[in-house]
C-alpha cells in the first residue's frame, strides 16, 4: 500500500473549505473547527478511542456511554464499545476488543506529525506489558464543506513477535453510533445500507466496499455516516460486523464467524507490517447511494 501523503479534501472531493486545528497533551489530543470541538483522542481506557465525534450538524454522532452515563435514549450494553476505536478480539489468543481484566491493551506512546486536523499516534499492543505489535496510526480530519467532514485513518502495524490475528467477529475498525441513527432500539430511526444494495439486518457479515447509516441526529437533522474500506486493504472488500443496535465495524479477519467455510486467521511474521486504510464521511443531508458511491471512488483512487 502506498504511503498516506495526500490531503483528505483531495481524496474525497478535491475541495477544502476550512483549516482545522489541534491541541494536545502528552496523552490526549483535541481537534477543533474554530472554537467548536470536533473530537478528542483519549487514552483513559484499555485501547485509545475518539469521543465525542461531532458531525457537520453540530451534534455528537456516536454513543456517549460509557464515557457519559444516563443519556436519554441510550442503552448501556457493551461498555467496551467506546465511540470510535480500532482493535481486534483475538491476537495470539489475547482479546484486545473486550478484556474485562485489562491484561490486553493498546498503549499510547507518543504523538508525531501533529498539524491542523492530522496527527499520528505511536502505539504498543501489549499483553501483560509484553509488546506483541507496534503501530503507527495516522488520523486525518478534513472539513470539506459546512455539510461534510471526512476522516481517513491509516494504520501500519508491525509485529514484534510472530502474531496471529485470529478469526472472530469481534473487531476491528469500529463506530458505536448515536441512538437515533441506529435501526433498532429506543428512539431508533436510522437505516443501514451497503455498496452491494443490502440494507439493515442483511448488512451484517456481508462483504462490501462501504456501509452507510442514515437517519436523524439528536436534533432531528438528516445525517449520513459512511465507513469505507480501501481497495488495497487486506481481503478487500471487507466483511462488516454491522449491527442494527448501533455497531458498525470493518473486519477482514472474521471470515468463518461471518459464515465463510475458510478461517480468516491472518499471520503476521516478526518484523512484517500490515497496512490498512479506512475512510469515514460524516454528512448533513439525506442518503444518496450514487453520491456515496462517487465519494467512495474518490477515496479509493
PDB file of C-alpha atoms in Angstrom:
ATOM      1  CA  UNK A   1       0.000   0.000   0.000  1.00  0.00           C
ATOM      2  CA  UNK A   2       1.253   3.469  -0.884  1.00  0.00           C
ATOM      3  CA  UNK A   3       2.183   5.829   1.966  1.00  0.00           C
ATOM      4  CA  UNK A   4      -0.518   8.201   3.153  1.00  0.00           C
ATOM      5  CA  UNK A   5       0.719  11.533   1.826  1.00  0.00           C
ATOM      6  CA  UNK A   6      -2.429  13.155   0.426  1.00  0.00           C
ATOM      7  CA  UNK A   7      -4.964  15.525   1.941  1.00  0.00           C
ATOM      8  CA  UNK A   8      -8.445  14.236   2.679  1.00  0.00           C
ATOM      9  CA  UNK A   9     -10.023  17.023   0.717  1.00  0.00           C
ATOM     10  CA  UNK A  10      -8.164  15.900  -2.384  1.00  0.00           C
ATOM     11  CA  UNK A  11      -9.099  12.302  -1.667  1.00  0.00           C
ATOM     12  CA  UNK A  12     -12.826  12.775  -1.344  1.00  0.00           C
ATOM     13  CA  UNK A  13     -13.861  15.986  -3.075  1.00  0.00           C
ATOM     14  CA  UNK A  14     -10.927  17.976  -4.379  1.00  0.00           C
ATOM     15  CA  UNK A  15     -12.034  20.956  -2.269  1.00  0.00           C
ATOM     16  CA  UNK A  16     -11.001  22.123   1.190  1.00  0.00           C
ATOM     17  CA  UNK A  17     -13.000  24.946   2.740  1.00  0.00           C
ATOM     18  CA  UNK A  18     -11.531  25.333   6.217  1.00  0.00           C
ATOM     19  CA  UNK A  19      -8.471  24.622   8.300  1.00  0.00           C
ATOM     20  CA  UNK A  20      -8.967  22.575  11.443  1.00  0.00           C
ATOM     21  CA  UNK A  21      -6.690  22.968  14.440  1.00  0.00           C
ATOM     22  CA  UNK A  22      -5.474  20.669  17.197  1.00  0.00           C
ATOM     23  CA  UNK A  23      -4.490  20.950  20.855  1.00  0.00           C
ATOM     24  CA  UNK A  24      -2.562  18.154  22.547  1.00  0.00           C
ATOM     25  CA  UNK A  25      -1.211  16.987  25.860  1.00  0.00           C
ATOM     26  CA  UNK A  26       1.107  14.001  26.334  1.00  0.00           C
ATOM     27  CA  UNK A  27      -1.819  11.553  26.259  1.00  0.00           C
ATOM     28  CA  UNK A  28      -4.772  13.252  24.571  1.00  0.00           C
ATOM     29  CA  UNK A  29      -5.477  15.426  21.561  1.00  0.00           C
ATOM     30  CA  UNK A  30      -8.437  17.590  20.609  1.00  0.00           C
ATOM     31  CA  UNK A  31      -9.417  18.718  17.125  1.00  0.00           C
ATOM     32  CA  UNK A  32     -11.397  21.916  16.638  1.00  0.00           C
ATOM     33  CA  UNK A  33     -13.225  23.674  13.835  1.00  0.00           C
ATOM     34  CA  UNK A  34     -12.736  27.221  15.058  1.00  0.00           C
ATOM     35  CA  UNK A  35     -13.888  27.074  18.667  1.00  0.00           C
ATOM     36  CA  UNK A  36     -16.099  24.020  18.096  1.00  0.00           C
ATOM     37  CA  UNK A  37     -14.743  20.692  19.344  1.00  0.00           C
ATOM     38  CA  UNK A  38     -14.894  18.008  16.645  1.00  0.00           C
ATOM     39  CA  UNK A  39     -13.324  15.137  18.572  1.00  0.00           C
ATOM     40  CA  UNK A  40     -10.878  14.170  21.292  1.00  0.00           C
ATOM     41  CA  UNK A  41      -8.409  11.289  21.063  1.00  0.00           C
ATOM     42  CA  UNK A  42      -8.396   9.676  24.518  1.00  0.00           C
ATOM     43  CA  UNK A  43      -6.177   7.123  26.247  1.00  0.00           C
ATOM     44  CA  UNK A  44      -8.033   6.531  29.526  1.00  0.00           C
ATOM     45  CA  UNK A  45      -9.172   3.023  28.541  1.00  0.00           C
ATOM     46  CA  UNK A  46      -7.542  -0.262  27.504  1.00  0.00           C
ATOM     47  CA  UNK A  47      -7.475   0.971  23.907  1.00  0.00           C
ATOM     48  CA  UNK A  48      -7.390   4.534  22.537  1.00  0.00           C
ATOM     49  CA  UNK A  49     -10.683   5.924  21.276  1.00  0.00           C
ATOM     50  CA  UNK A  50     -12.120   9.183  19.983  1.00  0.00           C
ATOM     51  CA  UNK A  51     -15.034  10.864  21.737  1.00  0.00           C
ATOM     52  CA  UNK A  52     -17.085  12.847  21.015  1.00  0.00           C
ATOM     53  CA  UNK A  53     -17.373  12.679  17.238  1.00  0.00           C
ATOM     54  CA  UNK A  54     -19.300  15.777  16.211  1.00  0.00           C
ATOM     55  CA  UNK A  55     -20.833  15.935  12.764  1.00  0.00           C
ATOM     56  CA  UNK A  56     -21.454  18.925  10.492  1.00  0.00           C
ATOM     57  CA  UNK A  57     -24.849  19.447  12.126  1.00  0.00           C
ATOM     58  CA  UNK A  58     -23.162  20.166  15.450  1.00  0.00           C
ATOM     59  CA  UNK A  59     -24.343  17.033  17.260  1.00  0.00           C
ATOM     60  CA  UNK A  60     -22.462  14.016  18.569  1.00  0.00           C
ATOM     61  CA  UNK A  61     -22.853  11.115  16.153  1.00  0.00           C
ATOM     62  CA  UNK A  62     -21.532   8.363  18.427  1.00  0.00           C
ATOM     63  CA  UNK A  63     -22.916   6.913  21.643  1.00  0.00           C
ATOM     64  CA  UNK A  64     -21.911   8.696  24.855  1.00  0.00           C
ATOM     65  CA  UNK A  65     -21.948   5.608  27.113  1.00  0.00           C
ATOM     66  CA  UNK A  66     -19.808   4.654  28.994  1.00  0.00           C
ATOM     67  CA  UNK A  67     -17.968   7.997  28.973  1.00  0.00           C
ATOM     68  CA  UNK A  68     -21.197   9.777  29.919  1.00  0.00           C
ATOM     69  CA  UNK A  69     -23.902   7.759  31.646  1.00  0.00           C
ATOM     70  CA  UNK A  70     -27.699   8.049  31.701  1.00  0.00           C
ATOM     71  CA  UNK A  71     -28.057   9.852  28.381  1.00  0.00           C
ATOM     72  CA  UNK A  72     -31.680   9.784  27.234  1.00  0.00           C
ATOM     73  CA  UNK A  73     -32.364   7.070  24.648  1.00  0.00           C
ATOM     74  CA  UNK A  74     -29.026   5.298  25.090  1.00  0.00           C
ATOM     75  CA  UNK A  75     -28.511   1.696  26.137  1.00  0.00           C
ATOM     76  CA  UNK A  76     -25.729   0.651  28.493  1.00  0.00           C
ATOM     77  CA  UNK A  77     -24.751  -2.584  26.718  1.00  0.00           C
ATOM     78  CA  UNK A  78     -21.226  -3.387  25.544  1.00  0.00           C
ATOM     79  CA  UNK A  79     -19.261  -0.859  27.629  1.00  0.00           C
ATOM     80  CA  UNK A  80     -16.164  -1.670  25.540  1.00  0.00           C
ATOM     81  CA  UNK A  81     -17.860  -0.010  22.541  1.00  0.00           C
ATOM     82  CA  UNK A  82     -16.273   3.393  23.048  1.00  0.00           C
ATOM     83  CA  UNK A  83     -17.450   5.744  20.317  1.00  0.00           C
ATOM     84  CA  UNK A  84     -14.734   5.378  17.613  1.00  0.00           C
ATOM     85  CA  UNK A  85     -11.901   2.879  18.020  1.00  0.00           C
ATOM     86  CA  UNK A  86      -9.706   0.289  16.265  1.00  0.00           C
ATOM     87  CA  UNK A  87      -8.621  -3.046  17.732  1.00  0.00           C
ATOM     88  CA  UNK A  88      -9.184  -6.805  17.380  1.00  0.00           C
ATOM     89  CA  UNK A  89     -10.684  -9.541  19.527  1.00  0.00           C
ATOM     90  CA  UNK A  90      -8.014 -12.220  19.172  1.00  0.00           C
ATOM     91  CA  UNK A  91      -4.300 -11.592  18.656  1.00  0.00           C
ATOM     92  CA  UNK A  92      -2.176 -14.556  19.754  1.00  0.00           C
ATOM     93  CA  UNK A  93      -5.144 -15.665  21.834  1.00  0.00           C
ATOM     94  CA  UNK A  94      -5.478 -12.317  23.615  1.00  0.00           C
ATOM     95  CA  UNK A  95      -8.667 -10.253  23.459  1.00  0.00           C
ATOM     96  CA  UNK A  96      -7.988  -6.604  22.657  1.00  0.00           C
ATOM     97  CA  UNK A  97     -11.672  -5.996  21.821  1.00  0.00           C
ATOM     98  CA  UNK A  98     -13.062  -6.781  25.266  1.00  0.00           C
ATOM     99  CA  UNK A  99     -10.770  -7.860  28.097  1.00  0.00           C
ATOM    100  CA  UNK A 100     -12.529  -7.171  31.421  1.00  0.00           C
ATOM    101  CA  UNK A 101      -9.273  -7.936  33.275  1.00  0.00           C
ATOM    102  CA  UNK A 102      -7.422  -5.293  31.207  1.00  0.00           C
ATOM    103  CA  UNK A 103      -4.448  -7.577  30.561  1.00  0.00           C
ATOM    104  CA  UNK A 104      -4.543  -6.854  26.820  1.00  0.00           C
ATOM    105  CA  UNK A 105      -4.046  -3.195  25.968  1.00  0.00           C
ATOM    106  CA  UNK A 106      -3.159  -0.854  23.149  1.00  0.00           C
ATOM    107  CA  UNK A 107      -0.892   1.571  24.964  1.00  0.00           C
ATOM    108  CA  UNK A 108      -0.328   5.081  23.674  1.00  0.00           C
ATOM    109  CA  UNK A 109       3.361   6.021  23.489  1.00  0.00           C
ATOM    110  CA  UNK A 110       3.608   9.386  21.770  1.00  0.00           C
ATOM    111  CA  UNK A 111       2.287  11.754  19.113  1.00  0.00           C
ATOM    112  CA  UNK A 112       4.049  12.939  15.987  1.00  0.00           C
ATOM    113  CA  UNK A 113       3.228  14.930  12.845  1.00  0.00           C
ATOM    114  CA  UNK A 114       0.558  16.973  14.624  1.00  0.00           C
ATOM    115  CA  UNK A 115      -0.723  19.664  12.275  1.00  0.00           C
ATOM    116  CA  UNK A 116      -4.234  21.015  11.772  1.00  0.00           C
ATOM    117  CA  UNK A 117      -6.598  18.053  11.695  1.00  0.00           C
ATOM    118  CA  UNK A 118      -3.815  15.481  11.234  1.00  0.00           C
ATOM    119  CA  UNK A 119      -1.837  13.519  13.799  1.00  0.00           C
ATOM    120  CA  UNK A 120      -0.018  10.210  14.217  1.00  0.00           C
ATOM    121  CA  UNK A 121      -0.241   8.107  17.377  1.00  0.00           C
ATOM    122  CA  UNK A 122       2.541   5.632  18.180  1.00  0.00           C
ATOM    123  CA  UNK A 123       1.034   2.607  19.901  1.00  0.00           C
ATOM    124  CA  UNK A 124       2.074  -0.691  21.506  1.00  0.00           C
ATOM    125  CA  UNK A 125      -0.272  -3.686  21.538  1.00  0.00           C
ATOM    126  CA  UNK A 126       0.662  -5.469  24.763  1.00  0.00           C
ATOM    127  CA  UNK A 127      -0.448  -8.420  26.857  1.00  0.00           C
ATOM    128  CA  UNK A 128       0.620  -8.180  30.483  1.00  0.00           C
ATOM    129  CA  UNK A 129       3.003  -5.440  29.317  1.00  0.00           C
ATOM    130  CA  UNK A 130       4.748  -7.679  26.761  1.00  0.00           C
ATOM    131  CA  UNK A 131       4.794  -5.998  23.350  1.00  0.00           C
ATOM    132  CA  UNK A 132       3.219  -8.043  20.551  1.00  0.00           C
ATOM    133  CA  UNK A 133       2.712  -5.313  17.949  1.00  0.00           C
ATOM    134  CA  UNK A 134       3.840  -1.749  17.332  1.00  0.00           C
ATOM    135  CA  UNK A 135       1.543   0.544  15.389  1.00  0.00           C
ATOM    136  CA  UNK A 136       1.731   3.932  13.719  1.00  0.00           C
ATOM    137  CA  UNK A 137      -1.825   5.191  13.298  1.00  0.00           C
ATOM    138  CA  UNK A 138      -2.455   8.413  11.411  1.00  0.00           C
ATOM    139  CA  UNK A 139      -5.764  10.276  11.607  1.00  0.00           C
ATOM    140  CA  UNK A 140      -6.575  12.942   9.032  1.00  0.00           C
ATOM    141  CA  UNK A 141      -9.676  15.071   9.624  1.00  0.00           C
ATOM    142  CA  UNK A 142     -10.803  17.486   6.925  1.00  0.00           C
ATOM    143  CA  UNK A 143     -13.770  19.830   6.761  1.00  0.00           C
ATOM    144  CA  UNK A 144     -14.930  19.542   3.165  1.00  0.00           C
ATOM    145  CA  UNK A 145     -17.856  21.951   3.446  1.00  0.00           C
ATOM    146  CA  UNK A 146     -20.369  23.131   6.018  1.00  0.00           C
ATOM    147  CA  UNK A 147     -22.181  19.847   5.397  1.00  0.00           C
ATOM    148  CA  UNK A 148     -19.344  17.320   5.163  1.00  0.00           C
ATOM    149  CA  UNK A 149     -16.434  16.181   7.339  1.00  0.00           C
ATOM    150  CA  UNK A 150     -14.087  13.404   6.270  1.00  0.00           C
ATOM    151  CA  UNK A 151     -11.699  11.220   8.240  1.00  0.00           C
ATOM    152  CA  UNK A 152      -9.021   8.910   6.868  1.00  0.00           C
ATOM    153  CA  UNK A 153      -7.218   6.535   9.207  1.00  0.00           C
ATOM    154  CA  UNK A 154      -4.003   4.867   8.069  1.00  0.00           C
ATOM    155  CA  UNK A 155      -2.724   2.039  10.303  1.00  0.00           C
ATOM    156  CA  UNK A 156       0.727   0.462   9.998  1.00  0.00           C
ATOM    157  CA  UNK A 157       1.040  -2.497  12.382  1.00  0.00           C
ATOM    158  CA  UNK A 158       4.437  -4.185  12.738  1.00  0.00           C
ATOM    159  CA  UNK A 159       4.906  -7.494  14.549  1.00  0.00           C
ATOM    160  CA  UNK A 160       7.437  -7.521  17.390  1.00  0.00           C
ATOM    161  CA  UNK A 161       6.951 -11.302  17.580  1.00  0.00           C
ATOM    162  CA  UNK A 162       5.073 -13.687  15.291  1.00  0.00           C
ATOM    163  CA  UNK A 163       1.439 -12.615  15.597  1.00  0.00           C
ATOM    164  CA  UNK A 164      -1.839 -14.217  14.564  1.00  0.00           C
ATOM    165  CA  UNK A 165      -4.986 -12.179  14.071  1.00  0.00           C
ATOM    166  CA  UNK A 166      -7.468 -14.981  14.660  1.00  0.00           C
ATOM    167  CA  UNK A 167     -10.898 -15.422  13.117  1.00  0.00           C
ATOM    168  CA  UNK A 168     -13.524 -13.666  15.234  1.00  0.00           C
ATOM    169  CA  UNK A 169     -16.368 -11.295  14.533  1.00  0.00           C
ATOM    170  CA  UNK A 170     -15.137  -9.107  17.409  1.00  0.00           C
ATOM    171  CA  UNK A 171     -13.300  -6.400  15.501  1.00  0.00           C
ATOM    172  CA  UNK A 172     -11.922  -4.186  14.184  1.00  0.00           C
ATOM    173  CA  UNK A 173     -12.274  -0.606  12.808  1.00  0.00           C
ATOM    174  CA  UNK A 174     -15.402   0.483  14.626  1.00  0.00           C
ATOM    175  CA  UNK A 175     -18.022   3.090  15.468  1.00  0.00           C
ATOM    176  CA  UNK A 176     -20.841   2.844  18.002  1.00  0.00           C
ATOM    177  CA  UNK A 177     -23.360   5.317  16.650  1.00  0.00           C
ATOM    178  CA  UNK A 178     -25.797   7.632  18.420  1.00  0.00           C
ATOM    179  CA  UNK A 179     -29.175   6.062  19.327  1.00  0.00           C
ATOM    180  CA  UNK A 180     -31.371   7.942  16.836  1.00  0.00           C
ATOM    181  CA  UNK A 181     -29.209   6.747  13.929  1.00  0.00           C
ATOM    182  CA  UNK A 182     -29.412   3.048  14.734  1.00  0.00           C
ATOM    183  CA  UNK A 183     -32.093   0.833  13.197  1.00  0.00           C
ATOM    184  CA  UNK A 184     -33.429  -0.842  16.348  1.00  0.00           C
ATOM    185  CA  UNK A 185     -33.827   0.341  19.936  1.00  0.00           C
ATOM    186  CA  UNK A 186     -35.257   3.239  21.886  1.00  0.00           C
ATOM    187  CA  UNK A 187     -35.591   6.388  19.720  1.00  0.00           C
ATOM    188  CA  UNK A 188     -34.038   4.495  16.768  1.00  0.00           C
ATOM    189  CA  UNK A 189     -34.983   5.922  13.383  1.00  0.00           C
ATOM    190  CA  UNK A 190     -31.983   5.023  11.231  1.00  0.00           C
ATOM    191  CA  UNK A 191     -31.234   2.599   8.434  1.00  0.00           C
ATOM    192  CA  UNK A 192     -28.146   0.774   7.207  1.00  0.00           C
ATOM    193  CA  UNK A 193     -27.139   0.343   3.572  1.00  0.00           C
ATOM    194  CA  UNK A 194     -24.056  -1.024   1.835  1.00  0.00           C
ATOM    195  CA  UNK A 195     -22.398  -0.814  -1.553  1.00  0.00           C
ATOM    196  CA  UNK A 196     -23.968  -4.108  -2.622  1.00  0.00           C
ATOM    197  CA  UNK A 197     -27.568  -2.971  -2.105  1.00  0.00           C
ATOM    198  CA  UNK A 198     -28.199  -4.793   1.168  1.00  0.00           C
ATOM    199  CA  UNK A 199     -29.973  -2.940   3.969  1.00  0.00           C
ATOM    200  CA  UNK A 200     -30.469  -3.079   7.725  1.00  0.00           C
ATOM    201  CA  UNK A 201     -30.002  -6.559   9.262  1.00  0.00           C
ATOM    202  CA  UNK A 202     -28.861  -8.032   5.941  1.00  0.00           C
ATOM    203  CA  UNK A 203     -25.698  -5.898   6.051  1.00  0.00           C
ATOM    204  CA  UNK A 204     -24.217  -7.919   8.934  1.00  0.00           C
ATOM    205  CA  UNK A 205     -21.477 -10.364   7.943  1.00  0.00           C
ATOM    206  CA  UNK A 206     -21.550  -9.374   4.278  1.00  0.00           C
ATOM    207  CA  UNK A 207     -18.661  -8.129   2.168  1.00  0.00           C
ATOM    208  CA  UNK A 208     -18.918  -4.572   0.874  1.00  0.00           C
ATOM    209  CA  UNK A 209     -16.803  -1.594  -0.136  1.00  0.00           C
ATOM    210  CA  UNK A 210     -18.689   0.703   2.219  1.00  0.00           C
ATOM    211  CA  UNK A 211     -21.509   0.809   4.739  1.00  0.00           C
ATOM    212  CA  UNK A 212     -23.688   3.840   5.469  1.00  0.00           C
ATOM    213  CA  UNK A 213     -26.055   4.580   8.320  1.00  0.00           C
ATOM    214  CA  UNK A 214     -28.561   7.344   7.740  1.00  0.00           C
ATOM    215  CA  UNK A 215     -31.333   8.971   9.684  1.00  0.00           C
ATOM    216  CA  UNK A 216     -31.918  11.847  12.094  1.00  0.00           C
ATOM    217  CA  UNK A 217     -29.330  13.054  14.570  1.00  0.00           C
ATOM    218  CA  UNK A 218     -30.351  14.006  18.114  1.00  0.00           C
ATOM    219  CA  UNK A 219     -31.824  17.287  16.819  1.00  0.00           C
ATOM    220  CA  UNK A 220     -33.768  15.573  14.044  1.00  0.00           C
ATOM    221  CA  UNK A 221     -31.400  16.720  11.289  1.00  0.00           C
ATOM    222  CA  UNK A 222     -30.899  14.303   8.382  1.00  0.00           C
ATOM    223  CA  UNK A 223     -27.445  12.738   8.728  1.00  0.00           C
ATOM    224  CA  UNK A 224     -25.326  10.158   6.908  1.00  0.00           C
ATOM    225  CA  UNK A 225     -22.280   8.309   8.255  1.00  0.00           C
ATOM    226  CA  UNK A 226     -20.320   6.235   5.734  1.00  0.00           C
ATOM    227  CA  UNK A 227     -17.415   3.937   6.568  1.00  0.00           C
ATOM    228  CA  UNK A 228     -15.157   2.923   3.658  1.00  0.00           C
ATOM    229  CA  UNK A 229     -12.724   0.061   3.089  1.00  0.00           C
ATOM    230  CA  UNK A 230      -9.765   0.965   0.867  1.00  0.00           C
ATOM    231  CA  UNK A 231      -9.269  -1.372  -2.141  1.00  0.00           C
ATOM    232  CA  UNK A 232      -5.633  -2.023  -1.157  1.00  0.00           C
ATOM    233  CA  UNK A 233      -6.678  -3.312   2.267  1.00  0.00           C
ATOM    234  CA  UNK A 234      -6.327  -6.939   3.285  1.00  0.00           C
ATOM    235  CA  UNK A 235      -9.129  -9.061   1.759  1.00  0.00           C
ATOM    236  CA  UNK A 236     -10.994  -6.149   0.227  1.00  0.00           C
ATOM    237  CA  UNK A 237     -13.959  -5.862   0.105  1.00  0.00           C
ATOM    238  CA  UNK A 238     -14.052  -6.500   3.825  1.00  0.00           C
ATOM    239  CA  UNK A 239     -16.699  -8.159   5.964  1.00  0.00           C
ATOM    240  CA  UNK A 240     -18.852  -5.967   8.198  1.00  0.00           C
ATOM    241  CA  UNK A 241     -19.709  -6.518  11.844  1.00  0.00           C
ATOM    242  CA  UNK A 242     -22.582  -4.052  11.418  1.00  0.00           C
ATOM    243  CA  UNK A 243     -25.438  -4.425  13.875  1.00  0.00           C
ATOM    244  CA  UNK A 244     -28.879  -2.848  13.844  1.00  0.00           C
ATOM    245  CA  UNK A 245     -28.377  -1.827  17.500  1.00  0.00           C
ATOM    246  CA  UNK A 246     -25.676   0.667  16.502  1.00  0.00           C
ATOM    247  CA  UNK A 247     -22.295  -1.003  15.941  1.00  0.00           C
ATOM    248  CA  UNK A 248     -20.507  -0.591  12.602  1.00  0.00           C
ATOM    249  CA  UNK A 249     -17.143  -2.320  12.212  1.00  0.00           C
ATOM    250  CA  UNK A 250     -14.965  -3.296   9.253  1.00  0.00           C
ATOM    251  CA  UNK A 251     -13.382  -6.684   9.974  1.00  0.00           C
ATOM    252  CA  UNK A 252     -11.118  -8.518   7.486  1.00  0.00           C
ATOM    253  CA  UNK A 253     -10.394 -11.376   9.916  1.00  0.00           C
ATOM    254  CA  UNK A 254     -13.820 -12.808  10.849  1.00  0.00           C
ATOM    255  CA  UNK A 255     -14.464 -14.904   7.732  1.00  0.00           C
ATOM    256  CA  UNK A 256     -15.700 -18.053   9.460  1.00  0.00           C
ATOM    257  CA  UNK A 257     -17.667 -16.144  12.084  1.00  0.00           C
ATOM    258  CA  UNK A 258     -19.396 -14.383   9.199  1.00  0.00           C
ATOM    259  CA  UNK A 259     -20.369 -17.661   7.540  1.00  0.00           C
ATOM    260  CA  UNK A 260     -17.455 -18.472   5.225  1.00  0.00           C
ATOM    261  CA  UNK A 261     -16.072 -22.017   5.104  1.00  0.00           C
ATOM    262  CA  UNK A 262     -12.433 -20.992   5.461  1.00  0.00           C
ATOM    263  CA  UNK A 263     -10.841 -19.441   8.520  1.00  0.00           C
ATOM    264  CA  UNK A 264      -9.950 -15.761   8.472  1.00  0.00           C
ATOM    265  CA  UNK A 265      -6.795 -16.242  10.552  1.00  0.00           C
ATOM    266  CA  UNK A 266      -4.004 -13.930   9.402  1.00  0.00           C
ATOM    267  CA  UNK A 267      -0.369 -14.497  10.374  1.00  0.00           C
ATOM    268  CA  UNK A 268       1.961 -11.532  10.619  1.00  0.00           C
ATOM    269  CA  UNK A 269       5.566 -12.657  10.940  1.00  0.00           C
ATOM    270  CA  UNK A 270       8.029 -10.883  13.212  1.00  0.00           C
ATOM    271  CA  UNK A 271       9.254  -7.696  11.541  1.00  0.00           C
ATOM    272  CA  UNK A 272       6.496  -7.639   8.905  1.00  0.00           C
ATOM    273  CA  UNK A 273       3.964  -4.809   8.608  1.00  0.00           C
ATOM    274  CA  UNK A 274       0.233  -4.840   7.883  1.00  0.00           C
ATOM    275  CA  UNK A 275      -1.085  -1.559   6.462  1.00  0.00           C
ATOM    276  CA  UNK A 276      -4.806  -0.789   6.493  1.00  0.00           C
ATOM    277  CA  UNK A 277      -6.626   2.372   5.439  1.00  0.00           C
ATOM    278  CA  UNK A 278     -10.210   3.323   6.216  1.00  0.00           C
ATOM    279  CA  UNK A 279     -12.335   6.360   5.488  1.00  0.00           C
ATOM    280  CA  UNK A 280     -15.305   7.886   7.279  1.00  0.00           C
ATOM    281  CA  UNK A 281     -17.551  10.540   5.776  1.00  0.00           C
ATOM    282  CA  UNK A 282     -19.936  12.495   8.036  1.00  0.00           C
ATOM    283  CA  UNK A 283     -22.600  14.407   6.128  1.00  0.00           C
ATOM    284  CA  UNK A 284     -25.647  16.534   6.790  1.00  0.00           C
ATOM    285  CA  UNK A 285     -28.471  15.685   4.398  1.00  0.00           C
ATOM    286  CA  UNK A 286     -30.363  12.711   3.070  1.00  0.00           C
ATOM    287  CA  UNK A 287     -28.755   9.447   1.961  1.00  0.00           C
ATOM    288  CA  UNK A 288     -27.999   9.257  -1.757  1.00  0.00           C
ATOM    289  CA  UNK A 289     -26.418   5.968  -2.807  1.00  0.00           C
ATOM    290  CA  UNK A 290     -24.998   7.358  -6.050  1.00  0.00           C
ATOM    291  CA  UNK A 291     -23.381  10.273  -4.230  1.00  0.00           C
ATOM    292  CA  UNK A 292     -21.866   7.921  -1.644  1.00  0.00           C
ATOM    293  CA  UNK A 293     -20.523   5.705  -4.431  1.00  0.00           C
ATOM    294  CA  UNK A 294     -18.829   8.734  -6.034  1.00  0.00           C
ATOM    295  CA  UNK A 295     -17.286   9.732  -2.704  1.00  0.00           C
ATOM    296  CA  UNK A 296     -16.023   6.188  -2.297  1.00  0.00           C
ATOM    297  CA  UNK A 297     -14.361   6.238  -5.721  1.00  0.00           C
ATOM    298  CA  UNK A 298     -12.511   9.439  -4.826  1.00  0.00           C
ATOM    299  CA  UNK A 299     -11.353   7.836  -1.575  1.00  0.00           C
ATOM    300  CA  UNK A 300     -10.307   4.641  -3.389  1.00  0.00           C
ATOM    301  CA  UNK A 301      -8.321   6.484  -6.053  1.00  0.00           C
TER     302      UNK A 301
END
